[in-house]
Amino acid sequence: QNIKVVENETAKTEVFNEEMTGSLKIVKKTGDSNPYAVGGITFTLSGTTFSGRAYEIKLTTDENGYAESENIPMGEYVLSETSGVPAGYLTAENQNVTIEANVQTLANVVNMPEETDVPQTGSVASNLNLAIPAILALVSIITAVKLKKKETDE
């Protein structure tokens, strides 16, 4: 912008500051032995811009597990997984995200499987642990029946 300065006159001009922006790309996968992309997950990015104002957006992953947003004001944010976590998986932990000018920030988000207590089956030890009490109970019943029969025969 050119400003003409004339002696003994006040020059006036308007100056506008534009907030610098960056972008965010979320990559969403499961964290098990056979990871796969997860679509339909909703995230909230919330925090404060470097200019001091509150800012929040929601993003949802596509079928390839990606969510992207551009023109996010520079700032410090928290990325939270808010809905759509697949059954059998834990909600991912929140991530701190810094958005910088003209930079794409990458956030890898992983859902770990829920831990479940699955009893071991098929091993000899577990089969014996189940069979021995049953055999002892059966022997006790047979012995009791034989004793009862012997008493009635006498």
PDB file of C-alpha atoms in Angstrom:
ATOM      1  CA  GLN A   1       0.000   0.000   0.000  1.00  0.00           C
ATOM      2  CA  ASN A   2       1.365   3.422  -0.950  1.00  0.00           C
ATOM      3  CA  ILE A   3       0.863   6.342   1.429  1.00  0.00           C
ATOM      4  CA  LYS A   4       1.356   9.939   0.322  1.00  0.00           C
ATOM      5  CA  VAL A   5       2.934  12.056   3.037  1.00  0.00           C
ATOM      6  CA  VAL A   6       2.435  15.817   2.740  1.00  0.00           C
ATOM      7  CA  GLU A   7       4.153  18.335   5.000  1.00  0.00           C
ATOM      8  CA  ASN A   8       1.988  19.552   7.895  1.00  0.00           C
ATOM      9  CA  GLU A   9      -0.800  17.057   7.125  1.00  0.00           C
ATOM     10  CA  THR A  10      -1.767  13.819   8.862  1.00  0.00           C
ATOM     11  CA  ALA A  11      -1.693  10.754   6.633  1.00  0.00           C
ATOM     12  CA  LYS A  12      -4.387   8.185   7.374  1.00  0.00           C
ATOM     13  CA  THR A  13      -4.480   4.554   6.351  1.00  0.00           C
ATOM     14  CA  GLU A  14      -6.118   1.359   7.530  1.00  0.00           C
ATOM     15  CA  VAL A  15      -4.080  -1.721   8.263  1.00  0.00           C
ATOM     16  CA  PHE A  16      -5.642  -5.147   8.630  1.00  0.00           C
ATOM     17  CA  ASN A  17      -3.842  -8.106  10.147  1.00  0.00           C
ATOM     18  CA  GLU A  18      -4.819 -11.483   8.817  1.00  0.00           C
ATOM     19  CA  GLU A  19      -4.440 -14.492  11.065  1.00  0.00           C
ATOM     20  CA  MET A  20      -1.875 -16.916   9.711  1.00  0.00           C
ATOM     21  CA  THR A  21      -3.223 -20.439   9.237  1.00  0.00           C
ATOM     22  CA  GLY A  22      -2.066 -23.994   8.801  1.00  0.00           C
ATOM     23  CA  SER A  23      -3.780 -27.331   8.280  1.00  0.00           C
ATOM     24  CA  LEU A  24      -4.371 -30.610  10.073  1.00  0.00           C
ATOM     25  CA  LYS A  25      -4.474 -34.159   8.719  1.00  0.00           C
ATOM     26  CA  ILE A  26      -5.714 -36.973  10.971  1.00  0.00           C
ATOM     27  CA  VAL A  27      -4.809 -40.592  10.166  1.00  0.00           C
ATOM     28  CA  LYS A  28      -7.012 -43.040  12.094  1.00  0.00           C
ATOM     29  CA  LYS A  29      -6.191 -46.752  12.508  1.00  0.00           C
ATOM     30  CA  THR A  30      -6.630 -49.623  14.931  1.00  0.00           C
ATOM     31  CA  GLY A  31      -3.630 -50.698  16.979  1.00  0.00           C
ATOM     32  CA  ASP A  32      -3.905 -54.453  16.845  1.00  0.00           C
ATOM     33  CA  SER A  33      -1.777 -57.017  14.977  1.00  0.00           C
ATOM     34  CA  ASN A  34      -3.769 -56.411  11.769  1.00  0.00           C
ATOM     35  CA  PRO A  35      -4.364 -52.618  11.775  1.00  0.00           C
ATOM     36  CA  TYR A  36      -7.033 -51.147   9.527  1.00  0.00           C
ATOM     37  CA  ALA A  37      -8.243 -47.639   8.701  1.00  0.00           C
ATOM     38  CA  VAL A  38     -11.301 -46.472  10.614  1.00  0.00           C
ATOM     39  CA  GLY A  39     -13.891 -44.236   8.967  1.00  0.00           C
ATOM     40  CA  GLY A  40     -16.765 -42.392  10.612  1.00  0.00           C
ATOM     41  CA  ILE A  41     -14.818 -41.288  13.685  1.00  0.00           C
ATOM     42  CA  THR A  42     -15.611 -37.747  14.873  1.00  0.00           C
ATOM     43  CA  PHE A  43     -12.881 -35.582  16.389  1.00  0.00           C
ATOM     44  CA  THR A  44     -12.990 -32.200  18.099  1.00  0.00           C
ATOM     45  CA  LEU A  45     -10.041 -29.832  17.767  1.00  0.00           C
ATOM     46  CA  SER A  46     -10.300 -27.142  20.432  1.00  0.00           C
ATOM     47  CA  GLY A  47      -7.988 -24.619  21.980  1.00  0.00           C
ATOM     48  CA  THR A  48      -6.671 -21.091  21.720  1.00  0.00           C
ATOM     49  CA  THR A  49      -5.205 -19.335  18.704  1.00  0.00           C
ATOM     50  CA  PHE A  50      -1.904 -17.496  19.083  1.00  0.00           C
ATOM     51  CA  SER A  51      -3.952 -14.277  18.873  1.00  0.00           C
ATOM     52  CA  GLY A  52      -5.764 -15.354  22.068  1.00  0.00           C
ATOM     53  CA  ARG A  53      -9.221 -16.354  20.858  1.00  0.00           C
ATOM     54  CA  ALA A  54     -10.988 -19.654  21.448  1.00  0.00           C
ATOM     55  CA  TYR A  55     -11.322 -21.901  18.400  1.00  0.00           C
ATOM     56  CA  GLU A  56     -13.065 -25.255  17.868  1.00  0.00           C
ATOM     57  CA  ILE A  57     -13.906 -27.441  14.865  1.00  0.00           C
ATOM     58  CA  LYS A  58     -15.221 -30.958  14.365  1.00  0.00           C
ATOM     59  CA  LEU A  59     -13.745 -33.357  11.801  1.00  0.00           C
ATOM     60  CA  THR A  60     -14.907 -36.828  10.709  1.00  0.00           C
ATOM     61  CA  THR A  61     -12.707 -39.496   9.138  1.00  0.00           C
ATOM     62  CA  ASP A  62     -13.556 -40.829   5.673  1.00  0.00           C
ATOM     63  CA  GLU A  63     -13.620 -44.535   4.718  1.00  0.00           C
ATOM     64  CA  ASN A  64      -9.801 -44.468   4.435  1.00  0.00           C
ATOM     65  CA  GLY A  65      -9.396 -43.190   8.007  1.00  0.00           C
ATOM     66  CA  TYR A  66      -8.427 -39.628   6.974  1.00  0.00           C
ATOM     67  CA  ALA A  67      -9.809 -36.276   8.085  1.00  0.00           C
ATOM     68  CA  GLU A  68      -8.332 -32.978   6.915  1.00  0.00           C
ATOM     69  CA  SER A  69      -8.978 -29.313   7.537  1.00  0.00           C
ATOM     70  CA  GLU A  70      -7.266 -26.228   6.146  1.00  0.00           C
ATOM     71  CA  ASN A  71      -7.209 -22.601   7.289  1.00  0.00           C
ATOM     72  CA  ILE A  72      -6.922 -23.433  10.972  1.00  0.00           C
ATOM     73  CA  PRO A  73      -5.559 -20.399  12.840  1.00  0.00           C
ATOM     74  CA  MET A  74      -2.101 -20.859  14.321  1.00  0.00           C
ATOM     75  CA  GLY A  75      -2.413 -21.969  17.925  1.00  0.00           C
ATOM     76  CA  GLU A  76      -2.256 -24.639  20.608  1.00  0.00           C
ATOM     77  CA  TYR A  77      -5.063 -27.200  20.528  1.00  0.00           C
ATOM     78  CA  VAL A  78      -6.240 -30.512  21.948  1.00  0.00           C
ATOM     79  CA  LEU A  79      -7.488 -33.193  19.536  1.00  0.00           C
ATOM     80  CA  SER A  80     -10.161 -35.423  21.121  1.00  0.00           C
ATOM     81  CA  GLU A  81     -11.903 -38.474  19.716  1.00  0.00           C
ATOM     82  CA  THR A  82     -15.574 -37.747  20.424  1.00  0.00           C
ATOM     83  CA  SER A  83     -17.615 -40.527  18.760  1.00  0.00           C
ATOM     84  CA  GLY A  84     -17.606 -43.538  16.475  1.00  0.00           C
ATOM     85  CA  VAL A  85     -15.019 -45.733  18.208  1.00  0.00           C
ATOM     86  CA  PRO A  86     -15.358 -49.292  16.867  1.00  0.00           C
ATOM     87  CA  ALA A  87     -16.738 -51.962  19.198  1.00  0.00           C
ATOM     88  CA  GLY A  88     -13.967 -53.807  21.028  1.00  0.00           C
ATOM     89  CA  TYR A  89     -11.569 -50.829  20.961  1.00  0.00           C
ATOM     90  CA  LEU A  90     -10.651 -48.156  23.497  1.00  0.00           C
ATOM     91  CA  THR A  91     -11.122 -44.437  22.859  1.00  0.00           C
ATOM     92  CA  ALA A  92      -7.787 -42.910  21.850  1.00  0.00           C
ATOM     93  CA  GLU A  93      -6.046 -40.557  24.279  1.00  0.00           C
ATOM     94  CA  ASN A  94      -6.266 -36.816  23.636  1.00  0.00           C
ATOM     95  CA  GLN A  95      -3.357 -35.319  21.710  1.00  0.00           C
ATOM     96  CA  ASN A  96      -1.820 -31.861  22.006  1.00  0.00           C
ATOM     97  CA  VAL A  97      -1.558 -30.279  18.555  1.00  0.00           C
ATOM     98  CA  THR A  98       0.279 -27.116  17.487  1.00  0.00           C
ATOM     99  CA  ILE A  99      -0.853 -25.514  14.233  1.00  0.00           C
ATOM    100  CA  GLU A 100       1.844 -23.459  12.516  1.00  0.00           C
ATOM    101  CA  ALA A 101       1.587 -21.085   9.539  1.00  0.00           C
ATOM    102  CA  ASN A 102       1.574 -22.759   6.124  1.00  0.00           C
ATOM    103  CA  VAL A 103       2.359 -26.185   7.618  1.00  0.00           C
ATOM    104  CA  GLN A 104       0.253 -29.346   7.575  1.00  0.00           C
ATOM    105  CA  THR A 105       0.302 -30.952  11.022  1.00  0.00           C
ATOM    106  CA  LEU A 106      -0.103 -34.748  11.020  1.00  0.00           C
ATOM    107  CA  ALA A 107      -1.936 -36.499  13.873  1.00  0.00           C
ATOM    108  CA  ASN A 108      -1.742 -40.294  13.946  1.00  0.00           C
ATOM    109  CA  VAL A 109      -4.552 -41.601  16.143  1.00  0.00           C
ATOM    110  CA  VAL A 110      -4.704 -45.262  17.156  1.00  0.00           C
ATOM    111  CA  ASN A 111      -7.470 -47.228  18.881  1.00  0.00           C
ATOM    112  CA  MET A 112      -6.056 -50.083  20.936  1.00  0.00           C
ATOM    113  CA  PRO A 113      -8.141 -53.238  21.420  1.00  0.00           C
ATOM    114  CA  GLU A 114      -9.925 -53.657  24.726  1.00  0.00           C
ATOM    115  CA  GLU A 115      -8.310 -56.277  26.918  1.00  0.00           C
ATOM    116  CA  THR A 116     -10.576 -59.213  27.653  1.00  0.00           C
ATOM    117  CA  ASP A 117     -10.043 -62.231  29.862  1.00  0.00           C
ATOM    118  CA  VAL A 118     -10.490 -65.187  27.554  1.00  0.00           C
ATOM    119  CA  PRO A 119     -10.118 -68.550  29.278  1.00  0.00           C
ATOM    120  CA  GLN A 120      -7.577 -70.872  27.747  1.00  0.00           C
ATOM    121  CA  THR A 121      -9.176 -73.932  26.223  1.00  0.00           C
ATOM    122  CA  GLY A 122      -7.841 -77.113  24.728  1.00  0.00           C
ATOM    123  CA  SER A 123      -4.677 -77.544  26.792  1.00  0.00           C
ATOM    124  CA  VAL A 124      -4.094 -80.767  28.674  1.00  0.00           C
ATOM    125  CA  ALA A 125      -3.671 -78.905  31.958  1.00  0.00           C
ATOM    126  CA  SER A 126      -6.966 -77.049  31.656  1.00  0.00           C
ATOM    127  CA  ASN A 127      -8.804 -80.224  30.584  1.00  0.00           C
ATOM    128  CA  LEU A 128      -7.391 -82.104  33.589  1.00  0.00           C
ATOM    129  CA  ASN A 129      -8.351 -79.249  35.920  1.00  0.00           C
ATOM    130  CA  LEU A 130     -11.932 -79.682  34.777  1.00  0.00           C
ATOM    131  CA  ALA A 131     -11.948 -83.505  34.500  1.00  0.00           C
ATOM    132  CA  ILE A 132     -10.427 -84.480  37.874  1.00  0.00           C
ATOM    133  CA  PRO A 133     -13.168 -82.942  40.061  1.00  0.00           C
ATOM    134  CA  ALA A 134     -15.845 -84.475  37.822  1.00  0.00           C
ATOM    135  CA  ILE A 135     -14.223 -87.928  38.040  1.00  0.00           C
ATOM    136  CA  LEU A 136     -13.914 -87.669  41.834  1.00  0.00           C
ATOM    137  CA  ALA A 137     -17.585 -86.664  42.116  1.00  0.00           C
ATOM    138  CA  LEU A 138     -18.602 -89.594  39.913  1.00  0.00           C
ATOM    139  CA  VAL A 139     -16.514 -92.060  41.992  1.00  0.00           C
ATOM    140  CA  SER A 140     -18.139 -90.708  45.174  1.00  0.00           C
ATOM    141  CA  ILE A 141     -21.624 -91.216  43.740  1.00  0.00           C
ATOM    142  CA  ILE A 142     -20.853 -94.766  42.563  1.00  0.00           C
ATOM    143  CA  THR A 143     -19.352 -95.628  45.983  1.00  0.00           C
ATOM    144  CA  ALA A 144     -22.404 -94.232  47.781  1.00  0.00           C
ATOM    145  CA  VAL A 145     -24.785 -96.206  45.549  1.00  0.00           C
ATOM    146  CA  LYS A 146     -22.816 -99.442  46.105  1.00  0.00           C
ATOM    147  CA  LEU A 147     -22.824 -98.901  49.886  1.00  0.00           C
ATOM    148  CA  LYS A 148     -26.547 -98.215  49.860  1.00  0.00           C
ATOM    149  CA  LYS A 149     -27.178-101.346  47.796  1.00  0.00           C
ATOM    150  CA  LYS A 150     -25.000-103.438  50.134  1.00  0.00           C
ATOM    151  CA  GLU A 151     -27.005-102.171  53.153  1.00  0.00           C
ATOM    152  CA  THR A 152     -30.314-103.076  51.518  1.00  0.00           C
ATOM    153  CA  ASP A 153     -29.044-106.541  50.541  1.00  0.00           C
ATOM    154  CA  GLU A 154     -28.044-107.390  54.118  1.00  0.00           C
TER     155      GLU A 154
END
